[in-house]
mmCIF file with all atom_site columns, C-alpha atoms in Angstrom:
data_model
loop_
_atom_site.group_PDB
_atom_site.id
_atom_site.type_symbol
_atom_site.label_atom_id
_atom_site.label_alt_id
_atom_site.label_comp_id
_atom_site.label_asym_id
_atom_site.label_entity_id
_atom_site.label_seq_id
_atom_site.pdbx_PDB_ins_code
_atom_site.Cartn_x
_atom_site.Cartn_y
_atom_site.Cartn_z
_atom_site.occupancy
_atom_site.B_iso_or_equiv
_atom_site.pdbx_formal_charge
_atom_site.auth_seq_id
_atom_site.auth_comp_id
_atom_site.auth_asym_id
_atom_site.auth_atom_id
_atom_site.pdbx_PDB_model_num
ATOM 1   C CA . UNK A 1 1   ? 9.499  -112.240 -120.202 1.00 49.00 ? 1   UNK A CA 1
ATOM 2   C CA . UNK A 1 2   ? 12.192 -110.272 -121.613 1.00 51.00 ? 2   UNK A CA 1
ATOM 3   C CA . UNK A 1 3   ? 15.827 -111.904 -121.558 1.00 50.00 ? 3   UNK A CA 1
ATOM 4   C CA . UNK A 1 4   ? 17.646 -109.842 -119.222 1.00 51.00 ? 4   UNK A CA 1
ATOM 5   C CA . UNK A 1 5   ? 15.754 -111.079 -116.713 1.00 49.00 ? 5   UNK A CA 1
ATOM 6   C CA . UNK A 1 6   ? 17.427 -114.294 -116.540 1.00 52.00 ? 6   UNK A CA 1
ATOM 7   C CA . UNK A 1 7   ? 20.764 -112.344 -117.238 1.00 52.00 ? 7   UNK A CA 1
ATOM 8   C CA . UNK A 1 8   ? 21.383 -110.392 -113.622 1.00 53.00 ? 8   UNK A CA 1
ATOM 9   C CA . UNK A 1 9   ? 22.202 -106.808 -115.315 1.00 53.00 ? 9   UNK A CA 1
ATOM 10  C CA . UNK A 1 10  ? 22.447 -103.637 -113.194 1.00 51.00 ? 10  UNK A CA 1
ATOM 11  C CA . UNK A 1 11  ? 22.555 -100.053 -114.394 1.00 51.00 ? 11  UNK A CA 1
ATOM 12  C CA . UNK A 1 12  ? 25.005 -98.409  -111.834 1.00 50.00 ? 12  UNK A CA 1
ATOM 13  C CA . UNK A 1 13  ? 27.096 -95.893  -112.170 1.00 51.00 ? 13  UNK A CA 1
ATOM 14  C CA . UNK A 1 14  ? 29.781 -96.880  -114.662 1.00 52.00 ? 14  UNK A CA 1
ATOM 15  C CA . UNK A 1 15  ? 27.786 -98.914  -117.339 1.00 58.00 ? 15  UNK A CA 1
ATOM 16  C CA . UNK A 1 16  ? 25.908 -102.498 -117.689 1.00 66.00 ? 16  UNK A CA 1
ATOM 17  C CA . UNK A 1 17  ? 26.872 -104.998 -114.801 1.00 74.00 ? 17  UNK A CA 1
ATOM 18  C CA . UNK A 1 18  ? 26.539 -108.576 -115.884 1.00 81.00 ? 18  UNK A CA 1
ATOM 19  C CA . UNK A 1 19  ? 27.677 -111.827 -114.259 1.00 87.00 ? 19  UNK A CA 1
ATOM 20  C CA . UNK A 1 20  ? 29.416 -112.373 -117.117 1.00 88.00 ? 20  UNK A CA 1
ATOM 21  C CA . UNK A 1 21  ? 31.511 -109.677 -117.194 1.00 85.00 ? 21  UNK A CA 1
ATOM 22  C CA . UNK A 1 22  ? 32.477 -110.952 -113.650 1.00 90.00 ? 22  UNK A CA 1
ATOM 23  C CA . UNK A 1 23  ? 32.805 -114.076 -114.969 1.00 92.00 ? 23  UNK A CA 1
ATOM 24  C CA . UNK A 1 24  ? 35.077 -112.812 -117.137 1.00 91.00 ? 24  UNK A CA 1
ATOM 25  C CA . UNK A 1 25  ? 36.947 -110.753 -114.432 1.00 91.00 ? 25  UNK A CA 1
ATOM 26  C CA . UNK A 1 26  ? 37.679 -113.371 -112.411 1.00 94.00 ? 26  UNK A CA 1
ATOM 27  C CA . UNK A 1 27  ? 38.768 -116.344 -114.914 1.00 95.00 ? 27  UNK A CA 1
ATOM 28  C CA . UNK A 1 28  ? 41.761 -113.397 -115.917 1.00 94.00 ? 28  UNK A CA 1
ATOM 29  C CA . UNK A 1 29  ? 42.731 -112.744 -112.861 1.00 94.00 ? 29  UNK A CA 1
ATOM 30  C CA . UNK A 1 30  ? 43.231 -116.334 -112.115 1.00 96.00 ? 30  UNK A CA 1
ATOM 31  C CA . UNK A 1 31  ? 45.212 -117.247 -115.361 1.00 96.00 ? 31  UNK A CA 1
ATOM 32  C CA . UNK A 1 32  ? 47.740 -114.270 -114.752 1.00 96.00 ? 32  UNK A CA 1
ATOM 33  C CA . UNK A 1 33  ? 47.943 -115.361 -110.807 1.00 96.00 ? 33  UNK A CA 1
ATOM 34  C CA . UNK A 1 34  ? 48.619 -118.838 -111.581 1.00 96.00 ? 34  UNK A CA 1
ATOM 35  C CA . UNK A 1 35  ? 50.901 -118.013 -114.681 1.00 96.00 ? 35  UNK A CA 1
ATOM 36  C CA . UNK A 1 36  ? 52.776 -115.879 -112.347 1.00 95.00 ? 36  UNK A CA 1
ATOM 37  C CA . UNK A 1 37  ? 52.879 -118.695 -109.629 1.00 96.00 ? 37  UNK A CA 1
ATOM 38  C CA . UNK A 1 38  ? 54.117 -120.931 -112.552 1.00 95.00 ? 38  UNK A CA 1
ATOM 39  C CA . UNK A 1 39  ? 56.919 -118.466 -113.454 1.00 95.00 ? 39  UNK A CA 1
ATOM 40  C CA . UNK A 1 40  ? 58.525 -118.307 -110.061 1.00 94.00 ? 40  UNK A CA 1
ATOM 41  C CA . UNK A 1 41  ? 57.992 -122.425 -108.730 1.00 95.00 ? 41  UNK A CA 1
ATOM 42  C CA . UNK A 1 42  ? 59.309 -123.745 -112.054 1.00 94.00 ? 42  UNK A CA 1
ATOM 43  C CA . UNK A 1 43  ? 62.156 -121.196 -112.599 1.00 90.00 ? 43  UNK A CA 1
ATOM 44  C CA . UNK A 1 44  ? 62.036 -121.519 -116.139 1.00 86.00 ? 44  UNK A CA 1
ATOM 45  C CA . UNK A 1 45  ? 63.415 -118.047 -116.870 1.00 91.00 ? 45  UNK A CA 1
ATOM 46  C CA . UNK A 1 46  ? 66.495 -115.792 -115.546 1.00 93.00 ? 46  UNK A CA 1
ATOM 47  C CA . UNK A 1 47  ? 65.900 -113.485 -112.418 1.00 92.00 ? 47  UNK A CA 1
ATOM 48  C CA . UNK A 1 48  ? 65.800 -110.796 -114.402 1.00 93.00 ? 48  UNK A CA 1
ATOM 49  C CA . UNK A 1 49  ? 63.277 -112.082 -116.750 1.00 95.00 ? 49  UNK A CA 1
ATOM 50  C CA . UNK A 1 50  ? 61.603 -113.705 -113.751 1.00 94.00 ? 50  UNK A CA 1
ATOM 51  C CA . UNK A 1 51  ? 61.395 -109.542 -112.728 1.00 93.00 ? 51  UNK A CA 1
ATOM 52  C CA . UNK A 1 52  ? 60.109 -108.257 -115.662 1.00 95.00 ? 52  UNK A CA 1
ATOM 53  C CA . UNK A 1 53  ? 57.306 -111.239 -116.391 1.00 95.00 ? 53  UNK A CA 1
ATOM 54  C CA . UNK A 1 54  ? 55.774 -110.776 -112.920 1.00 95.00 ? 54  UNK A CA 1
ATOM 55  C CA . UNK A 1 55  ? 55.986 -106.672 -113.168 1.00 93.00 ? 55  UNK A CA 1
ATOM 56  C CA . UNK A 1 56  ? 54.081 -107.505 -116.804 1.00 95.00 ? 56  UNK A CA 1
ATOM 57  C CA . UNK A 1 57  ? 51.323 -109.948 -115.416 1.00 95.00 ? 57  UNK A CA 1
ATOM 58  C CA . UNK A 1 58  ? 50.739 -107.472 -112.557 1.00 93.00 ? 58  UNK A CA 1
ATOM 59  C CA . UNK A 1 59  ? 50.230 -104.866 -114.684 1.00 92.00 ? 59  UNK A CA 1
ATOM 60  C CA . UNK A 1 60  ? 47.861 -106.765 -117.214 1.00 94.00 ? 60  UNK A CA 1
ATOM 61  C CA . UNK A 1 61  ? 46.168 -108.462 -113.345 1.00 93.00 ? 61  UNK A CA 1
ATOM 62  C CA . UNK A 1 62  ? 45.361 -104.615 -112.514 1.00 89.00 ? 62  UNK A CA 1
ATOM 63  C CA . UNK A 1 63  ? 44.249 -103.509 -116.133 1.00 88.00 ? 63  UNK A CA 1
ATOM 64  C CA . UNK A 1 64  ? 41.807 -106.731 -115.844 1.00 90.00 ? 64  UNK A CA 1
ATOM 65  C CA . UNK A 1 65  ? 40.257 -106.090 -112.552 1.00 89.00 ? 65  UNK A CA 1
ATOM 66  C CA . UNK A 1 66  ? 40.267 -102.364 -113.464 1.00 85.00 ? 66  UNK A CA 1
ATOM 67  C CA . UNK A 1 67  ? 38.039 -103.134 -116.297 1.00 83.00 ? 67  UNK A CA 1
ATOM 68  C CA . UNK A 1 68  ? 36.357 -106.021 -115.071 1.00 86.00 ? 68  UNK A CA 1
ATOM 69  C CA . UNK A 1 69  ? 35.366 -105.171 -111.754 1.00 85.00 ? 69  UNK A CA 1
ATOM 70  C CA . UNK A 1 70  ? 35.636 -101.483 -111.396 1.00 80.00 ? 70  UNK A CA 1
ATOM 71  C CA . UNK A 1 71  ? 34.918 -101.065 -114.856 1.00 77.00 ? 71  UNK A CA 1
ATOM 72  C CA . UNK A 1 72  ? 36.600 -97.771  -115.449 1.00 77.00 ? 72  UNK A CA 1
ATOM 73  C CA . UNK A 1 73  ? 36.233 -96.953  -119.410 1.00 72.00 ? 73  UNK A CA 1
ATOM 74  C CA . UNK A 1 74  ? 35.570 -94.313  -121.837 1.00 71.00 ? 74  UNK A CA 1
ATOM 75  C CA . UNK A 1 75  ? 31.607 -93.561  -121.262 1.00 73.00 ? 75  UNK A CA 1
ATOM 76  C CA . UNK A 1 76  ? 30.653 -90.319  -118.896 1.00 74.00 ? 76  UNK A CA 1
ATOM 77  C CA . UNK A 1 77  ? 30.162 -92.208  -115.691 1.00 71.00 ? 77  UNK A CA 1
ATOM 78  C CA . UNK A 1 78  ? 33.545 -94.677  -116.530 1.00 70.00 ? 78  UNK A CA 1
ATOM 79  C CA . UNK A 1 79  ? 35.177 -91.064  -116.943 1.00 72.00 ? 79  UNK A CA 1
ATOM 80  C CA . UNK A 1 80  ? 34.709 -89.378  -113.884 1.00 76.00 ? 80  UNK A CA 1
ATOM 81  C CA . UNK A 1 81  ? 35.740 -92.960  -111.512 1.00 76.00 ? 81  UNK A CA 1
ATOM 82  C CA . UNK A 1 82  ? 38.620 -92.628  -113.688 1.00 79.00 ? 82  UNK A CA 1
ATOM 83  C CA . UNK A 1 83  ? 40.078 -89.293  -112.691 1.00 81.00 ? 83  UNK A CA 1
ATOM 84  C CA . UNK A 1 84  ? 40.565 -90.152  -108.980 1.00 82.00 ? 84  UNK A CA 1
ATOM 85  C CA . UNK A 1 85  ? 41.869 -93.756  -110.332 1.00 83.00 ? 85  UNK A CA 1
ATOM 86  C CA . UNK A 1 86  ? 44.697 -92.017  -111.883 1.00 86.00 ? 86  UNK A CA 1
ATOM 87  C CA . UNK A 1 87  ? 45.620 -89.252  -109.494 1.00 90.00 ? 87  UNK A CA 1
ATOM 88  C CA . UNK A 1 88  ? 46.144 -92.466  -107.097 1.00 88.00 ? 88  UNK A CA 1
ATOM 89  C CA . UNK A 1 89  ? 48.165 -93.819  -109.003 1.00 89.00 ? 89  UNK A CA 1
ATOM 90  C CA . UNK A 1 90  ? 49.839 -90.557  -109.440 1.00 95.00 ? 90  UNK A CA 1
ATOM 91  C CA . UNK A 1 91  ? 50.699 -90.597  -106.168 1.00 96.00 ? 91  UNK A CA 1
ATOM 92  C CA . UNK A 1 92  ? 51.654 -93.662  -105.590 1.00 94.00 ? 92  UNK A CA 1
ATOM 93  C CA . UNK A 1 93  ? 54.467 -93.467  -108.022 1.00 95.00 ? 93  UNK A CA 1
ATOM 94  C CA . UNK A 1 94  ? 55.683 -89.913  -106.755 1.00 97.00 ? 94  UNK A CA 1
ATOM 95  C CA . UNK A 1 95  ? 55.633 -92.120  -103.059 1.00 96.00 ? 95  UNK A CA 1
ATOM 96  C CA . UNK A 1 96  ? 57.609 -94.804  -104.339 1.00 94.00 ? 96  UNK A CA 1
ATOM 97  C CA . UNK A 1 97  ? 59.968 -93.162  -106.400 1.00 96.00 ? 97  UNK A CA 1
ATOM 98  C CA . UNK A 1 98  ? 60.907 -90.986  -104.044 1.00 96.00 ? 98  UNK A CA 1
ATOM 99  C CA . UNK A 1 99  ? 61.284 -93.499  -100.989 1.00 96.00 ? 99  UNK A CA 1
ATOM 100 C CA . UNK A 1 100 ? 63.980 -95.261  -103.341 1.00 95.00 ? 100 UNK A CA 1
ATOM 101 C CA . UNK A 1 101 ? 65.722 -92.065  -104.126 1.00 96.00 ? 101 UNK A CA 1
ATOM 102 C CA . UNK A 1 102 ? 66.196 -91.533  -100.650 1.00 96.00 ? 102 UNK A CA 1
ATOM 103 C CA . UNK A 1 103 ? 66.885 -94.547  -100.269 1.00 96.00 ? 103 UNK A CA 1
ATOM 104 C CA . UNK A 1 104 ? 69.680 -94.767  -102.692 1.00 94.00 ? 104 UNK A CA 1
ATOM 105 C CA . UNK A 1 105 ? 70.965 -91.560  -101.195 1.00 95.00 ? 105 UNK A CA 1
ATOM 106 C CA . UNK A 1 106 ? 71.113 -93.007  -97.978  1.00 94.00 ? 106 UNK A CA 1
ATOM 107 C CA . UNK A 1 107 ? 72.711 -95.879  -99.065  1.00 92.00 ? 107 UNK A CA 1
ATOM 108 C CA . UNK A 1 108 ? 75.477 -93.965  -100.989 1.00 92.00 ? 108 UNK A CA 1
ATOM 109 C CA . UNK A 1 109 ? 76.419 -91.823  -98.391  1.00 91.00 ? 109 UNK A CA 1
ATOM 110 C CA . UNK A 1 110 ? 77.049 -94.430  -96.056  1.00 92.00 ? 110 UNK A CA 1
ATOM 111 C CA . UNK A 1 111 ? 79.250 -95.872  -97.775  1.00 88.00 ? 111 UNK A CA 1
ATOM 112 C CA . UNK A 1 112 ? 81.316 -93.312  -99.020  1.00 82.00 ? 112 UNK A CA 1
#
C-alpha cells in the first residue's frame, strides 16, 4: 500500500486536494474570525483602529479561504479559476465605489 492512500488526495482541477490543506483552511479562518470577534467585544483599540483591524483580518480571512479552499495559485489550472476570481472582484469594487460616490453626491446636494 502506497501512503496516499491513507492521506484522502484528489487531483481536480486546480492542484493536490488534501484534508490537510482543509485542515489548514479552516483552523485560519477561525483564528482571524475569533480575533476579529475579540477586537470588537473587548474594545481594546480606537474606532478607527477597530476599522482598519477588521478591514485587515477580512482581507487576510479571504486570501486564506482563497488559497485554502478554492485554491487559486500560480500553476495552469490555479491560473485560469483565477481570471474570473479577479474580474469579480473587479466589479465589485467599480459597484461599490460608485454606489458611495453617488451616494456622497446625494448627500451633498441635499444639503446645500
Amino acid at each position: 500500500m502506497s501512503s496516499e492512500t491513507h492521506d484522502v488526495v484528489s487531483w481536480q482541477g486546480t492542484g493536490r486536494k488534501t484534508v490537510r490543506g482543509y485542515v489548514y483552511g479552516l483552523v485560519l479562518s477561525l483564528l482571524f474570525t475569533f480575533l476579529a470577534f475579540d477586537i470588537v467585544t473587548n474594545h481594546s483599540l480606537s474606532n478607527a483602529a477597530i476599522f482598519v483591524s477588521l478591514a485587515i483580518l477580512a482581507i487576510t480571512q479571504l486570501i486564506a479561504q482563497v488559497t485554502f479552499f478554492l485554491r487559486l495559485n500560480n500553476s495552469p489550472e490555479g491560473k485560469w479559476n483565477l481570471m474570473p476570481f479577479i474580474f469579480i472582484l473587479v466589479i465589485i469594487t467599480v459597484l461599490v465605489a460608485g454606489t458611495l460616490w453617488i451616494m456622497y453626491n446625494l448627500h451633498f446636494n441635499m444639503l446645500h
